Short mmCIF file of C-alpha atoms in Angstrom, two decimals:
data_model
loop_
_atom_site.label_atom_id
_atom_site.label_comp_id
_atom_site.label_asym_id
_atom_site.label_seq_id
_atom_site.Cartn_x
_atom_site.Cartn_y
_atom_site.Cartn_z
CA MET Y 1 0.98 88.04 51.78
CA LYS Y 2 1.29 91.53 53.26
CA PHE Y 3 -1.78 91.95 55.48
CA CYS Y 4 -3.58 89.79 58.03
CA SER Y 5 -6.73 88.28 56.51
CA HIS Y 6 -8.25 88.19 60.00
CA CYS Y 7 -7.73 91.78 61.22
CA GLY Y 8 -6.32 93.71 58.23
CA GLN Y 9 -3.07 94.79 59.91
CA ARG Y 10 0.43 94.24 58.45
CA VAL Y 11 2.03 90.80 58.84
CA SER Y 12 5.73 90.05 59.25
CA LEU Y 13 7.65 86.97 58.20
CA ARG Y 14 9.21 85.28 61.24
CA VAL Y 15 9.56 81.94 63.01
CA PRO Y 16 6.81 81.65 65.63
CA PRO Y 17 7.76 80.27 69.08
CA GLY Y 18 7.96 76.48 68.97
CA ASP Y 19 8.02 76.43 65.17
CA HIS Y 20 11.00 75.84 62.87
CA LEU Y 21 9.99 77.71 59.70
CA PRO Y 22 9.24 81.36 58.98
CA ARG Y 23 5.52 82.13 58.77
CA PHE Y 24 3.48 85.23 58.07
CA VAL Y 25 2.52 86.35 61.58
CA CYS Y 26 0.17 89.21 62.48
CA ASP Y 27 1.77 91.42 65.10
CA ALA Y 28 -1.63 92.95 65.92
CA CYS Y 29 -3.85 89.90 66.52
CA GLY Y 30 -1.24 87.12 66.67
CA THR Y 31 -2.72 85.00 63.88
CA ILE Y 32 -0.18 82.73 62.18
CA HIS Y 33 -0.88 82.32 58.46
CA TYR Y 34 0.37 78.93 57.31
CA GLN Y 35 0.92 78.39 53.60
CA ASN Y 36 0.66 74.85 52.29
CA PRO Y 37 0.81 73.07 48.94
CA ARG Y 38 -2.34 73.06 46.85
CA LEU Y 39 -3.92 69.96 45.33
CA ILE Y 40 -4.66 69.62 41.63
CA ALA Y 41 -6.90 66.69 40.65
CA GLY Y 42 -7.17 65.30 37.15
CA CYS Y 43 -7.89 62.19 35.13
CA VAL Y 44 -7.07 60.36 31.92
CA PRO Y 45 -10.51 59.71 30.38
CA GLU Y 46 -10.62 56.72 28.03
CA TRP Y 47 -13.26 55.65 25.50
CA GLU Y 48 -12.69 52.50 23.45
CA GLY Y 49 -8.95 52.85 23.76
CA LYS Y 50 -8.79 56.54 22.90
CA ILE Y 51 -7.89 59.29 25.36
CA LEU Y 52 -9.64 62.62 25.83
CA ILE Y 53 -7.28 65.59 25.77
CA CYS Y 54 -7.88 69.35 25.87
CA ARG Y 55 -5.99 72.29 24.38
CA ARG Y 56 -5.74 75.06 26.96
CA ALA Y 57 -7.56 78.34 26.39
CA ILE Y 58 -5.97 79.94 29.47
CA GLU Y 59 -2.52 80.69 30.85
CA PRO Y 60 -0.27 79.16 31.90
CA ARG Y 61 0.60 77.17 28.79
CA LEU Y 62 -2.19 78.53 26.62
CA GLY Y 63 -2.45 76.51 23.40
CA TYR Y 64 -0.77 73.40 24.84
CA TRP Y 65 -2.45 70.07 25.45
CA THR Y 66 -3.51 68.67 28.80
CA ILE Y 67 -5.82 66.17 30.42
CA PRO Y 68 -8.79 67.54 32.40
CA ALA Y 69 -7.33 68.74 35.73
CA GLY Y 70 -7.60 71.66 38.12
CA PHE Y 71 -7.57 72.91 41.68
CA MET Y 72 -9.45 70.76 44.16
CA GLU Y 73 -12.19 72.63 46.02
CA ASN Y 74 -13.05 72.43 49.71
CA GLY Y 75 -15.75 69.87 50.42
CA GLU Y 76 -15.03 67.47 47.57
CA THR Y 77 -12.92 64.34 47.20
CA LEU Y 78 -10.02 64.07 44.75
CA MET Y 79 -12.17 61.79 42.57
CA ALA Y 80 -15.06 64.26 42.62
CA ALA Y 81 -12.67 67.07 41.72
CA ALA Y 82 -11.25 65.06 38.81
CA ALA Y 83 -14.75 64.30 37.52
CA ARG Y 84 -15.81 67.95 37.88
CA GLU Y 85 -12.81 69.11 35.88
CA ALA Y 86 -13.73 66.71 33.06
CA VAL Y 87 -17.17 68.32 32.96
CA GLU Y 88 -15.81 71.86 33.07
CA GLU Y 89 -12.97 71.50 30.58
CA ALA Y 90 -14.35 68.88 28.23
CA LEU Y 91 -18.13 68.76 28.93
CA ALA Y 92 -17.53 65.07 29.57
CA ALA Y 93 -19.10 62.72 32.12
CA VAL Y 94 -16.53 60.26 33.50
CA ASP Y 95 -16.38 57.37 35.92
CA VAL Y 96 -13.19 57.91 37.88
CA GLY Y 97 -11.15 54.72 38.35
CA SER Y 98 -7.90 53.85 40.06
CA LEU Y 99 -5.21 56.21 41.27
CA LEU Y 100 -2.60 56.67 38.52
CA ALA Y 101 -0.05 59.24 39.64
CA ILE Y 102 0.98 61.66 42.35
CA VAL Y 103 3.32 64.33 41.03
CA HIS Y 104 5.02 66.74 43.42
CA VAL Y 105 5.51 70.07 41.69
CA THR Y 106 7.46 71.38 44.64
CA HIS Y 107 8.63 74.68 43.16
CA ALA Y 108 5.00 75.62 42.44
CA HIS Y 109 3.78 74.42 45.86
CA GLN Y 110 1.43 71.97 44.20
CA VAL Y 111 0.66 68.26 44.35
CA HIS Y 112 -1.00 66.86 41.22
CA VAL Y 113 -3.11 63.73 41.70
CA MET Y 114 -4.19 61.94 38.53
CA PHE Y 115 -6.66 59.07 38.16
CA ARG Y 116 -7.63 56.65 35.43
CA ALA Y 117 -11.17 57.27 34.15
CA ARG Y 118 -13.72 56.20 31.54
CA LEU Y 119 -16.13 58.34 29.61
CA THR Y 120 -19.65 57.21 30.47
CA ARG Y 121 -20.65 57.89 26.85
CA PRO Y 122 -18.81 59.11 23.73
CA GLN Y 123 -19.94 62.71 24.16
CA PHE Y 124 -17.79 65.70 24.95
CA GLY Y 125 -17.34 69.33 23.99
CA VAL Y 126 -15.17 72.38 24.36
CA GLY Y 127 -15.35 73.81 27.90
CA SER Y 128 -14.71 77.48 28.60
CA GLU Y 129 -11.08 76.85 29.58
CA SER Y 130 -10.37 74.84 26.41
CA LEU Y 131 -9.73 75.78 22.78
CA GLU Y 132 -10.19 72.27 21.46
CA VAL Y 133 -11.01 68.83 22.87
CA MET Y 134 -10.36 65.54 21.12
CA LEU Y 135 -10.34 61.78 21.56
CA VAL Y 136 -7.01 60.42 20.32
CA GLU Y 137 -5.20 57.15 19.93
CA GLU Y 138 -1.93 56.78 21.86
CA ARG Y 139 0.07 57.26 18.64
CA ASP Y 140 -1.63 60.62 18.05
CA ILE Y 141 -0.86 62.16 21.44
CA PRO Y 142 0.94 65.49 20.72
CA TRP Y 143 3.87 64.67 23.02
CA ARG Y 144 5.86 67.76 22.06
CA ASP Y 145 2.97 70.06 22.92
CA ILE Y 146 1.93 68.74 26.31
CA ALA Y 147 1.27 71.59 28.74
CA PHE Y 148 2.87 70.30 31.94
CA PRO Y 149 5.43 67.70 33.03
CA SER Y 150 2.85 66.17 35.39
CA VAL Y 151 0.52 65.53 32.46
CA ASP Y 152 3.33 64.05 30.39
CA PHE Y 153 4.25 61.79 33.33
CA ALA Y 154 0.65 60.68 33.93
CA LEU Y 155 0.02 59.90 30.25
CA ARG Y 156 3.26 57.94 29.81
CA ARG Y 157 2.61 55.84 32.93
CA TYR Y 158 -0.99 55.34 31.81
CA PHE Y 159 0.00 53.84 28.47
CA GLU Y 160 2.85 51.79 29.95
CA ASP Y 161 0.54 50.25 32.54
CA ARG Y 162 -2.19 49.65 30.00
CA ALA Y 163 0.25 47.83 27.72
CA ALA Y 164 1.50 45.77 30.68
CA GLY Y 165 -2.03 44.94 31.79
CA HIS Y 166 -1.83 46.40 35.30
CA GLU Y 167 -2.84 49.56 37.13
CA ARG Y 168 -0.14 50.91 39.42
CA VAL Y 169 0.35 54.09 41.41
CA HIS Y 170 3.31 56.20 40.27
CA ILE Y 171 4.80 58.87 42.50
CA THR Y 172 7.37 61.40 41.36
CA GLU Y 173 8.68 64.93 41.75
CA VAL Y 174 9.11 67.14 38.70
CA GLU Y 175 11.65 69.84 38.07
CA ARG Y 176 10.80 73.36 37.09
CA LEU Y 177 9.63 73.42 33.48
CA LYS Y 178 12.35 74.60 31.10
CA ARG Y 179 11.15 76.68 28.16
CA MET S 1 -11.21 85.62 56.00
CA LYS S 2 -12.26 89.25 56.48
CA PHE S 3 -9.46 91.29 54.90
CA CYS S 4 -7.42 91.08 51.70
CA SER S 5 -3.95 89.66 52.44
CA HIS S 6 -2.62 91.61 49.46
CA CYS S 7 -3.88 95.17 50.16
CA GLY S 8 -5.48 95.02 53.63
CA GLN S 9 -8.97 96.15 52.54
CA ARG S 10 -12.19 94.28 53.35
CA VAL S 11 -13.13 91.27 51.23
CA SER S 12 -16.63 90.13 50.30
CA LEU S 13 -17.87 86.63 49.56
CA ARG S 14 -19.23 86.41 46.02
CA VAL S 15 -19.04 84.41 42.80
CA PRO S 16 -16.42 85.98 40.52
CA PRO S 17 -17.25 86.35 36.80
CA GLY S 18 -16.75 83.03 35.01
CA ASP S 19 -16.60 81.09 38.27
CA HIS S 20 -19.29 78.87 39.82
CA LEU S 21 -18.49 79.09 43.54
CA PRO S 22 -18.42 81.99 46.02
CA ARG S 23 -14.90 83.24 46.77
CA PHE S 24 -13.46 85.89 49.01
CA VAL S 25 -12.89 88.78 46.60
CA CYS S 26 -11.20 92.10 47.38
CA ASP S 27 -13.33 94.97 46.12
CA ALA S 28 -10.33 97.32 46.34
CA CYS S 29 -7.59 95.45 44.43
CA GLY S 30 -9.64 92.68 42.79
CA THR S 31 -7.63 89.77 44.21
CA ILE S 32 -9.60 86.52 44.42
CA HIS S 33 -8.62 84.47 47.47
CA TYR S 34 -9.15 80.79 46.72
CA GLN S 35 -9.39 78.38 49.63
CA ASN S 36 -8.39 74.80 49.03
CA PRO S 37 -8.01 71.58 51.04
CA ARG S 38 -4.82 71.14 53.02
CA LEU S 39 -2.62 68.08 52.88
CA ILE S 40 -1.64 66.10 55.97
CA ALA S 41 1.16 63.56 55.48
CA GLY S 42 1.88 60.69 57.86
CA CYS S 43 3.27 57.19 58.10
CA VAL S 44 2.97 53.89 59.95
CA PRO S 45 6.55 53.24 61.13
CA GLU S 46 7.34 49.56 61.71
CA TRP S 47 10.24 47.92 63.51
CA GLU S 48 10.39 44.12 63.71
CA GLY S 49 6.62 43.83 63.43
CA LYS S 50 5.84 46.52 65.98
CA ILE S 51 4.29 49.91 65.15
CA LEU S 52 5.36 53.29 66.48
CA ILE S 53 2.48 55.34 67.89
CA CYS S 54 2.37 58.70 69.68
CA ARG S 55 0.04 60.10 72.32
CA ARG S 56 -0.88 63.66 71.45
CA ALA S 57 0.31 66.53 73.66
CA ILE S 58 -1.70 69.10 71.70
CA GLU S 59 -5.28 69.76 70.70
CA PRO S 60 -7.26 68.55 68.90
CA ARG S 61 -7.59 65.14 70.57
CA LEU S 62 -4.98 65.77 73.27
CA GLY S 63 -4.20 62.52 75.09
CA TYR S 64 -5.32 60.29 72.22
CA TRP S 65 -3.07 58.07 70.12
CA THR S 66 -1.95 58.75 66.59
CA ILE S 67 0.71 57.86 64.06
CA PRO S 68 3.25 60.56 63.15
CA ALA S 69 1.44 62.95 60.80
CA GLY S 70 1.03 66.65 60.18
CA PHE S 71 0.58 69.46 57.69
CA MET S 72 2.70 69.21 54.57
CA GLU S 73 4.95 72.25 54.02
CA ASN S 74 5.64 74.07 50.78
CA GLY S 75 8.74 72.76 49.02
CA GLU S 76 8.65 69.18 50.26
CA THR S 77 7.18 65.94 48.93
CA LEU S 78 4.51 63.95 50.77
CA MET S 79 7.16 61.35 51.66
CA ALA S 80 9.54 64.02 52.98
CA ALA S 81 6.69 65.50 55.03
CA ALA S 82 5.83 62.10 56.49
CA ALA S 83 9.48 61.47 57.42
CA ARG S 84 9.79 64.95 58.97
CA GLU S 85 6.74 64.38 61.13
CA ALA S 86 8.23 61.12 62.43
CA VAL S 87 11.31 63.09 63.48
CA GLU S 88 9.30 65.89 65.07
CA GLU S 89 6.71 63.82 66.90
CA ALA S 90 8.68 60.68 67.74
CA LEU S 91 12.37 61.63 67.27
CA ALA S 92 12.45 58.72 64.84
CA ALA S 93 14.30 58.28 61.54
CA VAL S 94 12.18 56.40 59.00
CA ASP S 95 12.45 55.10 55.47
CA VAL S 96 9.13 55.93 53.86
CA GLY S 97 7.72 53.08 51.78
CA SER S 98 4.60 52.56 49.69
CA LEU S 99 1.45 54.64 49.68
CA LEU S 100 -1.05 53.18 52.16
CA ALA S 101 -4.10 55.45 52.35
CA ILE S 102 -5.70 58.64 51.12
CA VAL S 103 -8.43 59.81 53.47
CA HIS S 104 -10.66 62.71 52.50
CA VAL S 105 -11.68 64.59 55.62
CA THR S 106 -14.00 66.77 53.61
CA HIS S 107 -15.71 68.64 56.48
CA ALA S 108 -12.28 69.75 57.74
CA HIS S 109 -11.03 70.66 54.24
CA GLN S 110 -8.18 68.20 54.58
CA VAL S 111 -6.72 65.28 52.65
CA HIS S 112 -4.68 62.86 54.76
CA VAL S 113 -2.05 60.83 52.90
CA MET S 114 -0.49 57.95 54.83
CA PHE S 115 2.51 55.80 53.86
CA ARG S 116 4.04 52.59 55.09
CA ALA S 117 7.46 53.17 56.69
CA ARG S 118 10.29 51.44 58.55
CA LEU S 119 12.34 52.77 61.42
CA THR S 120 15.95 52.88 60.29
CA ARG S 121 17.02 51.88 63.82
CA PRO S 122 15.13 51.03 67.02
CA GLN S 123 15.53 54.50 68.47
CA PHE S 124 12.82 57.02 69.17
CA GLY S 125 11.74 59.53 71.79
CA VAL S 126 9.02 61.91 72.85
CA GLY S 127 8.75 64.90 70.52
CA SER S 128 7.39 68.24 71.69
CA GLU S 129 3.90 67.51 70.34
CA SER S 130 3.74 64.11 72.05
CA LEU S 131 3.12 62.98 75.65
CA GLU S 132 4.32 59.44 75.07
CA VAL S 133 5.68 57.38 72.18
CA MET S 134 5.77 53.59 72.05
CA LEU S 135 6.42 50.61 69.81
CA VAL S 136 3.48 48.22 70.04
CA GLU S 137 2.35 44.90 68.68
CA GLU S 138 -0.88 44.92 66.65
CA ARG S 139 -2.77 43.36 69.58
CA ASP S 140 -1.72 46.24 71.84
CA ILE S 141 -2.95 49.09 69.62
CA PRO S 142 -5.29 51.22 71.80
CA TRP S 143 -8.12 51.10 69.24
CA ARG S 144 -10.62 52.85 71.51
CA ASP S 145 -8.27 55.78 72.04
CA ILE S 146 -7.16 56.54 68.49
CA ALA S 147 -7.19 60.28 67.84
CA PHE S 148 -8.66 60.46 64.33
CA PRO S 149 -10.75 58.30 61.97
CA SER S 150 -8.05 58.66 59.31
CA VAL S 151 -5.47 57.12 61.66
CA ASP S 152 -7.84 54.30 62.58
CA PHE S 153 -8.47 53.66 58.87
CA ALA S 154 -4.76 53.70 57.98
CA LEU S 155 -3.81 51.34 60.81
CA ARG S 156 -6.59 48.84 60.06
CA ARG S 157 -5.73 48.72 56.35
CA TYR S 158 -2.04 48.44 57.24
CA PHE S 159 -2.55 45.33 59.37
CA GLU S 160 -5.04 43.78 56.93
CA ASP S 161 -2.62 44.19 54.04
CA ARG S 162 0.32 42.93 56.09
CA ALA S 163 -1.65 39.81 57.04
CA ALA S 164 -2.61 39.30 53.40
CA GLY S 165 0.95 39.80 52.19
CA HIS S 166 0.30 42.72 49.86
CA GLU S 167 0.58 46.50 49.87
CA ARG S 168 -2.42 48.27 48.41
CA VAL S 169 -3.61 51.87 48.24
CA HIS S 170 -6.84 52.52 50.11
CA ILE S 171 -8.92 55.61 49.41
CA THR S 172 -11.86 56.71 51.53
CA GLU S 173 -13.83 59.65 52.86
CA VAL S 174 -14.52 59.94 56.59
CA GLU S 175 -17.50 61.45 58.32
CA ARG S 176 -17.28 64.12 60.95
CA LEU S 177 -15.95 62.60 64.18
CA LYS S 178 -18.72 61.88 66.68
CA ARG S 179 -17.76 62.38 70.32
#
């Protein structure tokens, strides 16, 4: 951030009075521009034991596999965002179920929130942000080609809980992805 | 948002190619400025059955009661944010426990995430954003003077779960506050 989105003048990075962290402050109009983590919402859609996964058509991690997930929009709930992403990325209608995972991706200033979900019918397709979409058994998950640590975490906890017969909430923080 | 924070030129509100929602787009440098919900993290700090609550010294809802909560910062987890707010608003050290509530405050573009917590010692004070801080029994909670629906929701679920002997995650969406 270099300019004030309110008045168009230059901002400077400094600690405002009464605050404890540096912020982008407009010296012209006084606006303080706070920057906060962004929410990503996603889900693990299941149909008769199989899981719907998508191969990414966009960067980052083009060509790698993910579950439907993306930035939450203003005015929607996390569950609505997760369902919308399933439509956009996999042309799939889902019923969003219980909360599965909260993954803090602190270096990226993101919080990923993943839910369990069920396809409402066995129909899906390849959304504009996907190269390929498929329903797979647990044994066929391409673990070495998963796009993001948060997706790997959510899928592993999903299968563990399913095998154990419970639905828990798992919270973690992931390290920067090593490539 | 009126100006591009990247180049300082005027932005316009329009649907970018391939998108489905209007965004603030800079016609000069092409930057798309996405706006997403902000995360508020808080906790219900308990000490020997009593709950720590704070009377707000700042707007909105100055003079009303809340639990320690505030905007999550980049680089921290939700639990770290909740613990930091307890320090800032109530000069209280807490151990953050299980996830209690996720409240979508959709009209305000906020998601409030509340945890159970325990004071690490029976010491607290009045932080700069508080007028008064106190440890109260459930029967002494000032229910009619709670600052926000999300705080009311979190406290009610907290006491219900405590009475029932379990710790569940409660997810809801609140309506605009009527005054």
